[in-house]
Coordinates of C-alpha atoms and ligand atoms in Angstrom, one line a residue:
X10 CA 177.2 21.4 118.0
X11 CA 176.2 22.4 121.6
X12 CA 178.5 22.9 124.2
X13 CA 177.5 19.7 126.2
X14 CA 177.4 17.4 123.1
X15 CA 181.0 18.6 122.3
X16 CA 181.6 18.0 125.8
X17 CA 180.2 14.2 125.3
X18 CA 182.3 13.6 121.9
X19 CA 185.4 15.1 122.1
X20 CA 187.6 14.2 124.6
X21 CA 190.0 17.0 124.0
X22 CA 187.3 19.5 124.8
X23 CA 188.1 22.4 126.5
X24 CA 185.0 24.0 127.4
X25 CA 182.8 23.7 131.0
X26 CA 179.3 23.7 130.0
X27 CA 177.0 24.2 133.1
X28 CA 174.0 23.4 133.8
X29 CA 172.0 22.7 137.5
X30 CA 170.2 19.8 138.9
X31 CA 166.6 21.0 139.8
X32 CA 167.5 24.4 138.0
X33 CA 163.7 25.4 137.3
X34 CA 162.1 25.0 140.9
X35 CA 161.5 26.1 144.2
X36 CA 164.7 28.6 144.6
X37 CA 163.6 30.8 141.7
X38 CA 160.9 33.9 142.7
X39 CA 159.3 33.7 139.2
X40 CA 158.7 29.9 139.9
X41 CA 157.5 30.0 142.9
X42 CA 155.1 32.8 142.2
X43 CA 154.1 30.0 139.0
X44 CA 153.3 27.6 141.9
X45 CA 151.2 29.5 144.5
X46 CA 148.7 30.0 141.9
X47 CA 148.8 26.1 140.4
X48 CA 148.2 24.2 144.1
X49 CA 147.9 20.7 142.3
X50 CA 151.6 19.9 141.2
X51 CA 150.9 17.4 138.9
X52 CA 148.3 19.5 136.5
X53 CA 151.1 22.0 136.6
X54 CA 153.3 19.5 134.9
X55 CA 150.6 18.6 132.4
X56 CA 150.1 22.3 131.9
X57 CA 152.0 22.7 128.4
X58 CA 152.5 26.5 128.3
X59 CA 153.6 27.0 131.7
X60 CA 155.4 23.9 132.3
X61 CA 157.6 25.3 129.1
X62 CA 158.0 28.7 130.6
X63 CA 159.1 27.0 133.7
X64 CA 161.7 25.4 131.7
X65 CA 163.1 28.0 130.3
X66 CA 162.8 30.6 133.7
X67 CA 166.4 29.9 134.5
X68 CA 168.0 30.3 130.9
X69 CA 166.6 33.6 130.5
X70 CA 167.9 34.2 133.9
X71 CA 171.6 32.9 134.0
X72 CA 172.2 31.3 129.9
X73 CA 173.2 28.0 131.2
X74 CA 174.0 25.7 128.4
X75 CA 171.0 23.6 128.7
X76 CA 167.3 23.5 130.0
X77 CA 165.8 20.6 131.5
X78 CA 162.1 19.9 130.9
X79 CA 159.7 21.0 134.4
X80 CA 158.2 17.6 134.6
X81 CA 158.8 14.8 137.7
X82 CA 160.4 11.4 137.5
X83 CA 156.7 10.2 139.2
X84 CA 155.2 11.3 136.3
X85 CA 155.8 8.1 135.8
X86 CA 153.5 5.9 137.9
X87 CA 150.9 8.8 137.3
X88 CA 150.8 7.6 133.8
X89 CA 150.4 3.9 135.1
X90 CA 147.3 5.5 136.9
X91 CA 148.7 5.0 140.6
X92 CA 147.8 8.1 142.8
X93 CA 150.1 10.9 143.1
X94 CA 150.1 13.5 145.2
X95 CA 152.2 16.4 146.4
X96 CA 151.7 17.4 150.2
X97 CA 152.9 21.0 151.2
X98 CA 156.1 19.6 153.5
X99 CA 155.3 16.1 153.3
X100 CA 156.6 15.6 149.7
X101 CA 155.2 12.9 147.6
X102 CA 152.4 10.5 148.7
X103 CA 151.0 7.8 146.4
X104 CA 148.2 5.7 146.2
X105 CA 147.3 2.1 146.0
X106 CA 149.2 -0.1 143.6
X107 CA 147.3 -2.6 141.6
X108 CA 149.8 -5.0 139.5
X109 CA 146.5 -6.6 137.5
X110 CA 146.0 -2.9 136.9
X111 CA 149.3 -2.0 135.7
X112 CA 149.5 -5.1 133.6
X113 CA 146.7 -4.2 131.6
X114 CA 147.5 -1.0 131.0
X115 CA 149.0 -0.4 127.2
X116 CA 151.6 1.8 125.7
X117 CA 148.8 4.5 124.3
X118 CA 146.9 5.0 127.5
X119 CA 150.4 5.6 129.0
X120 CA 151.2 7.9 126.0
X121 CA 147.9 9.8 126.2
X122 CA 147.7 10.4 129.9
X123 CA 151.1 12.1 129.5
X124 CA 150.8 13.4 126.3
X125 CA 150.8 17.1 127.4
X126 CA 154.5 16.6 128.8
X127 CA 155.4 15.4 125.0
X128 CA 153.5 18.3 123.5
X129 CA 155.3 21.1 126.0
X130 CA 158.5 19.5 124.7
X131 CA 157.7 20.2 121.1
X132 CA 156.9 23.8 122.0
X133 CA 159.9 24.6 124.2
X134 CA 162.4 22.8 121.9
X135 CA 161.8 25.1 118.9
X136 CA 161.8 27.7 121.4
X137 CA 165.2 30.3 119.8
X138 CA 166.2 31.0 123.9
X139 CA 167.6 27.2 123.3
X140 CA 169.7 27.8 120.3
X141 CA 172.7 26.3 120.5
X142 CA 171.8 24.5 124.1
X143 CA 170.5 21.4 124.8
X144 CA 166.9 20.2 126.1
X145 CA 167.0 17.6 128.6
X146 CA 165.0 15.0 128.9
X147 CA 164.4 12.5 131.9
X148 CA 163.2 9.5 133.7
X149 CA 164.0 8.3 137.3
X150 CA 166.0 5.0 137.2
X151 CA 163.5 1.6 137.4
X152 CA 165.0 1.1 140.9
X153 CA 164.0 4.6 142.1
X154 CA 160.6 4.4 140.6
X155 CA 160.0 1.3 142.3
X156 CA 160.9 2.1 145.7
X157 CA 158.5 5.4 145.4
X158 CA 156.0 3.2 144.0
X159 CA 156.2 0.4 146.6
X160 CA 157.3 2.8 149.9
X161 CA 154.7 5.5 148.7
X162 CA 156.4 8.1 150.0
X163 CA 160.0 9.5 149.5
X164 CA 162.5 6.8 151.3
X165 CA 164.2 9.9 153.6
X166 CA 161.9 9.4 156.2
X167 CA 161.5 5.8 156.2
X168 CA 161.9 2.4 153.7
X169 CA 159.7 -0.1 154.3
X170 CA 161.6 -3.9 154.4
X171 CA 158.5 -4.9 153.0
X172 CA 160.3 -3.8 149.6
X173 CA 162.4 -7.1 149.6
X174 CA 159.9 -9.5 150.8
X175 CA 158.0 -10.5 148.1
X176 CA 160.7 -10.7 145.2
X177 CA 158.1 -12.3 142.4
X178 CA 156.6 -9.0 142.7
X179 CA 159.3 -7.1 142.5
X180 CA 160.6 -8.6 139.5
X181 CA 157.1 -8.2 137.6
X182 CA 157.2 -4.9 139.0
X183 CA 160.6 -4.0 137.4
X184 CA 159.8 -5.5 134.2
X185 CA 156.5 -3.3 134.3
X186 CA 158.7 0.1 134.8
X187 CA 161.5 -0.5 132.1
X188 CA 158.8 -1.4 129.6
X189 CA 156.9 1.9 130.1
X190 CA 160.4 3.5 131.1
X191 CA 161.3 3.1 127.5
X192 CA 158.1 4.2 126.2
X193 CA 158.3 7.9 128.2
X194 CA 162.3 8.1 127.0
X195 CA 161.2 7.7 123.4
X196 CA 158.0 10.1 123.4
X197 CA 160.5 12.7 125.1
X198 CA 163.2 12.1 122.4
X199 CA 160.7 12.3 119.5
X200 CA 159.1 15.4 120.9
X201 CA 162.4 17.2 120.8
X202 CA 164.6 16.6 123.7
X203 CA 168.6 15.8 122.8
X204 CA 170.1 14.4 125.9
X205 CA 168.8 12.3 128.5
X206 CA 169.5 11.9 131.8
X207 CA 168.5 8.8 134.4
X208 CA 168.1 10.0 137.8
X209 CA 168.9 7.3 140.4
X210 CA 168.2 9.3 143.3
X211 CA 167.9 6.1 145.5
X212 CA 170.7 3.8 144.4
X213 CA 172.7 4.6 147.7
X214 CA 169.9 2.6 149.6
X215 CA 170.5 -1.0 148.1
X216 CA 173.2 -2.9 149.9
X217 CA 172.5 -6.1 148.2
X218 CA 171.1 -7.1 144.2
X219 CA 172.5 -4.3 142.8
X220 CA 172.9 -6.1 139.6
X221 CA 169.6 -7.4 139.7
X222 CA 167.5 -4.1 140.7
X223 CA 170.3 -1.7 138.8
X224 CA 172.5 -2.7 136.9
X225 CA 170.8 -4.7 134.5
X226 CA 167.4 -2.3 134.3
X227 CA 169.4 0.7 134.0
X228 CA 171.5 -1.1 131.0
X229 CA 168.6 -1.6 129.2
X230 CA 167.7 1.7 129.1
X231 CA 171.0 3.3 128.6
X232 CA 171.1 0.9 125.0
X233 CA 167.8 1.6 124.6
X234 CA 168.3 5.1 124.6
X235 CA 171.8 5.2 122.6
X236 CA 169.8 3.3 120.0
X237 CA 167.4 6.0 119.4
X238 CA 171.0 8.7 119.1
X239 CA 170.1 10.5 121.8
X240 CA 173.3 10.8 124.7
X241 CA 172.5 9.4 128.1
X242 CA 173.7 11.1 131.2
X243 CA 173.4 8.8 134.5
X244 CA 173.0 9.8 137.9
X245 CA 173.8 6.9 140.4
X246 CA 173.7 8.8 143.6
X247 CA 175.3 7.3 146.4
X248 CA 176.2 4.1 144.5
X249 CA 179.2 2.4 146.1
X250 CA 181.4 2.2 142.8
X251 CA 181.3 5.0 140.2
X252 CA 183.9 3.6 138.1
X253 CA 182.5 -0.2 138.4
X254 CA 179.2 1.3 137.2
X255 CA 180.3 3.5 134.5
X256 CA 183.1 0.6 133.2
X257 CA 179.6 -1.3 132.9
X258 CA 176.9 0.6 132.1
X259 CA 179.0 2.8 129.7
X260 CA 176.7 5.8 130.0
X261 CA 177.9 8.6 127.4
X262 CA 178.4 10.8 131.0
X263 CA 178.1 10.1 134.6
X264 CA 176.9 12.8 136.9
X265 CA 178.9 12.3 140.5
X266 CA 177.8 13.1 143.4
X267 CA 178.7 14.9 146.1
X268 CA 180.1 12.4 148.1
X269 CA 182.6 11.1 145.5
X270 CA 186.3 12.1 145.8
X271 CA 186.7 14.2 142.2
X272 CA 190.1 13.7 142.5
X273 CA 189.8 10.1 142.4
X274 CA 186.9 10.2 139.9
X275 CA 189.0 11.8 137.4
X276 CA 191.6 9.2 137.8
X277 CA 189.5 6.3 137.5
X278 CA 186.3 7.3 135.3
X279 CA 187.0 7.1 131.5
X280 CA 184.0 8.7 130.4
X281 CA 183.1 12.6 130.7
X282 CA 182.0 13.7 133.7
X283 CA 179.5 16.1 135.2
X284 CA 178.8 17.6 138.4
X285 CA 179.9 16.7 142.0
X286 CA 179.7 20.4 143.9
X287 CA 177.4 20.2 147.0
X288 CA 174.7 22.1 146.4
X289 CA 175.4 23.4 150.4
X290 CA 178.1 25.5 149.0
X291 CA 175.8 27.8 147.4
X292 CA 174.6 28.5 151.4
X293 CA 177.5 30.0 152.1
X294 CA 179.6 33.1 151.0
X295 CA 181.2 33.7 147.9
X296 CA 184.7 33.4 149.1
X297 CA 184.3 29.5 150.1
X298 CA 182.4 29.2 146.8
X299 CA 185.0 30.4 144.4
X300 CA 187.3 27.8 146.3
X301 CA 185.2 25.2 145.6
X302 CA 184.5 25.6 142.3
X303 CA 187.8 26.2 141.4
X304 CA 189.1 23.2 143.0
X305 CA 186.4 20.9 140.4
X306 CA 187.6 23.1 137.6
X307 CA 191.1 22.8 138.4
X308 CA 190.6 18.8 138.6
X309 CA 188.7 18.2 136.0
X310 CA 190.7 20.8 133.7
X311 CA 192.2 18.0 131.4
X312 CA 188.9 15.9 131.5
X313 CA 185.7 16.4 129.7
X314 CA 183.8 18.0 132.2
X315 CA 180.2 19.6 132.7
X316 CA 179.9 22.0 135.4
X317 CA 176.9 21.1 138.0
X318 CA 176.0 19.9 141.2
X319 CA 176.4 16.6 143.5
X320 CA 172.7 16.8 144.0
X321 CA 169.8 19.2 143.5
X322 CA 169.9 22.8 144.2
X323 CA 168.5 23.4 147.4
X324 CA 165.2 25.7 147.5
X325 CA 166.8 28.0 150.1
X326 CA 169.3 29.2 147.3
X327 CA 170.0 32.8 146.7
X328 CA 170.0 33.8 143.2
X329 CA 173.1 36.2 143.5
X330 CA 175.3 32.7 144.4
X331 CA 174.2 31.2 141.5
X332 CA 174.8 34.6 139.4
X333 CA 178.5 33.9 140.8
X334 CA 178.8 30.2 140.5
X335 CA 177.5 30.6 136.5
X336 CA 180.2 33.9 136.3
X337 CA 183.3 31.8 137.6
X338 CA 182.8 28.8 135.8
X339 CA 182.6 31.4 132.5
X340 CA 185.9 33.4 133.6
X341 CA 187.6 30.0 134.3
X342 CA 190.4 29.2 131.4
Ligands
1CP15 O1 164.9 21.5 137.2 C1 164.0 21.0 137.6 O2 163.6 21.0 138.8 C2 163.2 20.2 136.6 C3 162.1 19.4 137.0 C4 162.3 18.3 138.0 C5 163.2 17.2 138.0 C6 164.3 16.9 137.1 C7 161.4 18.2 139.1 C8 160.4 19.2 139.5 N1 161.7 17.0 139.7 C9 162.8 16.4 139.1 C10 163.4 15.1 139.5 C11 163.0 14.4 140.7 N2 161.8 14.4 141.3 C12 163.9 13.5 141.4 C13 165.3 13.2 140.9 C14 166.3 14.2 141.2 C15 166.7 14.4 142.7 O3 167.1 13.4 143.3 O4 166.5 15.5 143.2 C16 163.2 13.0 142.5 C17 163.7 12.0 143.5 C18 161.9 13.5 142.4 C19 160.7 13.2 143.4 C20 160.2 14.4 144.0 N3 159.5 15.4 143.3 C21 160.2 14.8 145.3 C22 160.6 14.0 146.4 C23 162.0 14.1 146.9 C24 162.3 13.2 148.0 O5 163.0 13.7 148.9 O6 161.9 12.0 148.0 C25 159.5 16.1 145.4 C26 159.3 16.9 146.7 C27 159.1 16.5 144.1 C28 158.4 17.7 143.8 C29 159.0 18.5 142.8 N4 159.4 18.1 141.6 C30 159.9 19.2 140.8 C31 159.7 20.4 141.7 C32 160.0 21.8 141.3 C33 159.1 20.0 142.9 C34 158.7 20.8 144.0 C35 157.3 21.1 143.9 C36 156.8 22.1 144.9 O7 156.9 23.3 144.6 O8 156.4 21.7 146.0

């Protein structure tokens, strides 16, 4: 068994897995030099043999315990055939968004138009780097989809009310994600993948229908997904209530963030945990990171616990902080 499923089913587990958020992108050399010869983002992700060497730049550089598939969580509306592009500094833009057009799309034109994704998945996953590690798998959570789909551009800068205005569409819209939501979870899982992990990057930004837009969708796929035996890690970031959401969506782990109180977590979160550190730590020096990643492994020392971040690693990372991190979570007993 893998060190992170061990993690997930035994509760007496001892070990600290690690793994990073964002761990095959912009902070790694060998990536980067990947990118400045592949301008278009998106046919880099459909690109089977480099988007598996992408994958697995950072286990052959650190051996963390699991390797997360280079893909995007707007691969998704790309495969619904709205426009989506990558601006140097601007981040994502997308295009029109047509909801006679999405509801006529079916599940095989979906599954075609990504099908390289599933294919690099079947060549990375027999890969024997990832012996005795897991592949991860992911989707963004319905409610982050939407909001990229509808706001056409990452939230930070700005989120358009217009979001909440016409809730008929919204709903149709939802329904529309989870359906082909489901779809891309089971292509990855059949392809090879063993965990998967829901990234609700934007759940911090809804103040009001968080059943409606989160709970509910997200519940779906976390059954849907247990169904097909494959774990489910969630990633609620910035959700008010990580216990509330974990007591209901029962997730097989719940990734913190880095705003939640660990010490509190521990206390009231029954299921394993992962993750927490901010990611700004690794700016700093090595002394205030040993602290801090002590003082999660200390906390979390009687809990099942995977070792990773509150958020994505930051692209202005140095590699010799993540050398360290990966050596003192190892050393740790
Ligand atoms: O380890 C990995 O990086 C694996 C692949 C991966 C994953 C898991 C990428 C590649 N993206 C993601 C997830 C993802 N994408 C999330 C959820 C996690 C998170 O919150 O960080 C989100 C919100 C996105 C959307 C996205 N993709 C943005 C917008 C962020 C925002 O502020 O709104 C951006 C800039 C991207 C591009 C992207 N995706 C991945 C990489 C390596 C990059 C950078 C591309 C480049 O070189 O410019």
């Amino acid at each position: 068994m893998t060190p992170i499923q061990e993690c997930i089913q035994n509760k007496n587990s001892k070990l600290n897995p690690i793994w990073i958020m964002r761990q095959a992108g912009r902070y790694l050399p060998e990536f980067r030099e990947i990118r400045a010869k592949n301008p278009d983002f998106i046919k880099l992700c459909l690109n089977e043999s480099l988007s598996s060497e992408i994958t697995l730049q950072p286990i052959k550089r650190f051996d963390f315990d699991a390797a997360i598939i280079f893909s995007d969580i707007l691969m998704l509306p790309y495969g619904l055939d709205q426009e989506v592009k990558f601006e140097k500094g601007l981040g994502p833009k997308l295009g029109e968004l047509d909801l006679n057009r999405l509801e006529s799309i079916n599940g095989n034109e979906f599954s075609k138009k990504l099908n390289s994704v599933y294919k690099s998945i079947s060549k990375t996953s027999v890969n024997p780097i990832l012996n005795n590690k897991d592949l991860i798998g992911f989707v963004g959570a319905p409610w982050t989809i939407l909001v990229y789909m509808i706001n056409k551009m990452s939230p930070k800068n700005n989120l358009s009310k217009k979001i909440f205005k016409d809730k008929l569409f919204v709903k149709k819209l939802l329904v529309i994600i989870e359906k082909f939501l489901k779809i891309h979870i089971e292509n990855q899982i059949k392809a090879g993948v063993s965990i998967i992990q829901i990234f609700d990057s934007w759940a911090g930004l809804l103040e009001e229908n968080i059943s409606e837009y989160i709970y509910e969708p997200t519940l779906n796929l976390v059954n849907y997904t247990k169904k097909l035996g494959v774990p489910v890690i969630c990633f609620p970031r910035g959700i008010d209530n990580y216990k509330n959401f974990c007591d209901v969506i029962k997730p097989d782990m719940v990734n913190i963030d880095y705003n939640v109180d660990p010490k509190k977590a521990v206390k009231e979160i029954k299921i394993p945990i992962q993750g927490g550190l901010d990611p700004k730590v690794l700016l700093s020096d090595k002394e205030n990171l040993h602290k801090e990643v002590i003082k999660y492994l200390q906390i979390f020392k009687d809990h099942p616990y995977v070792f990773n971040l509150g958020h994505g690693i930051l692209p202005e990372t140095k590699i010799e902080m993540v050398e360290e991190l990966v050596k003192i979570v190892r050393e740790f007993k």
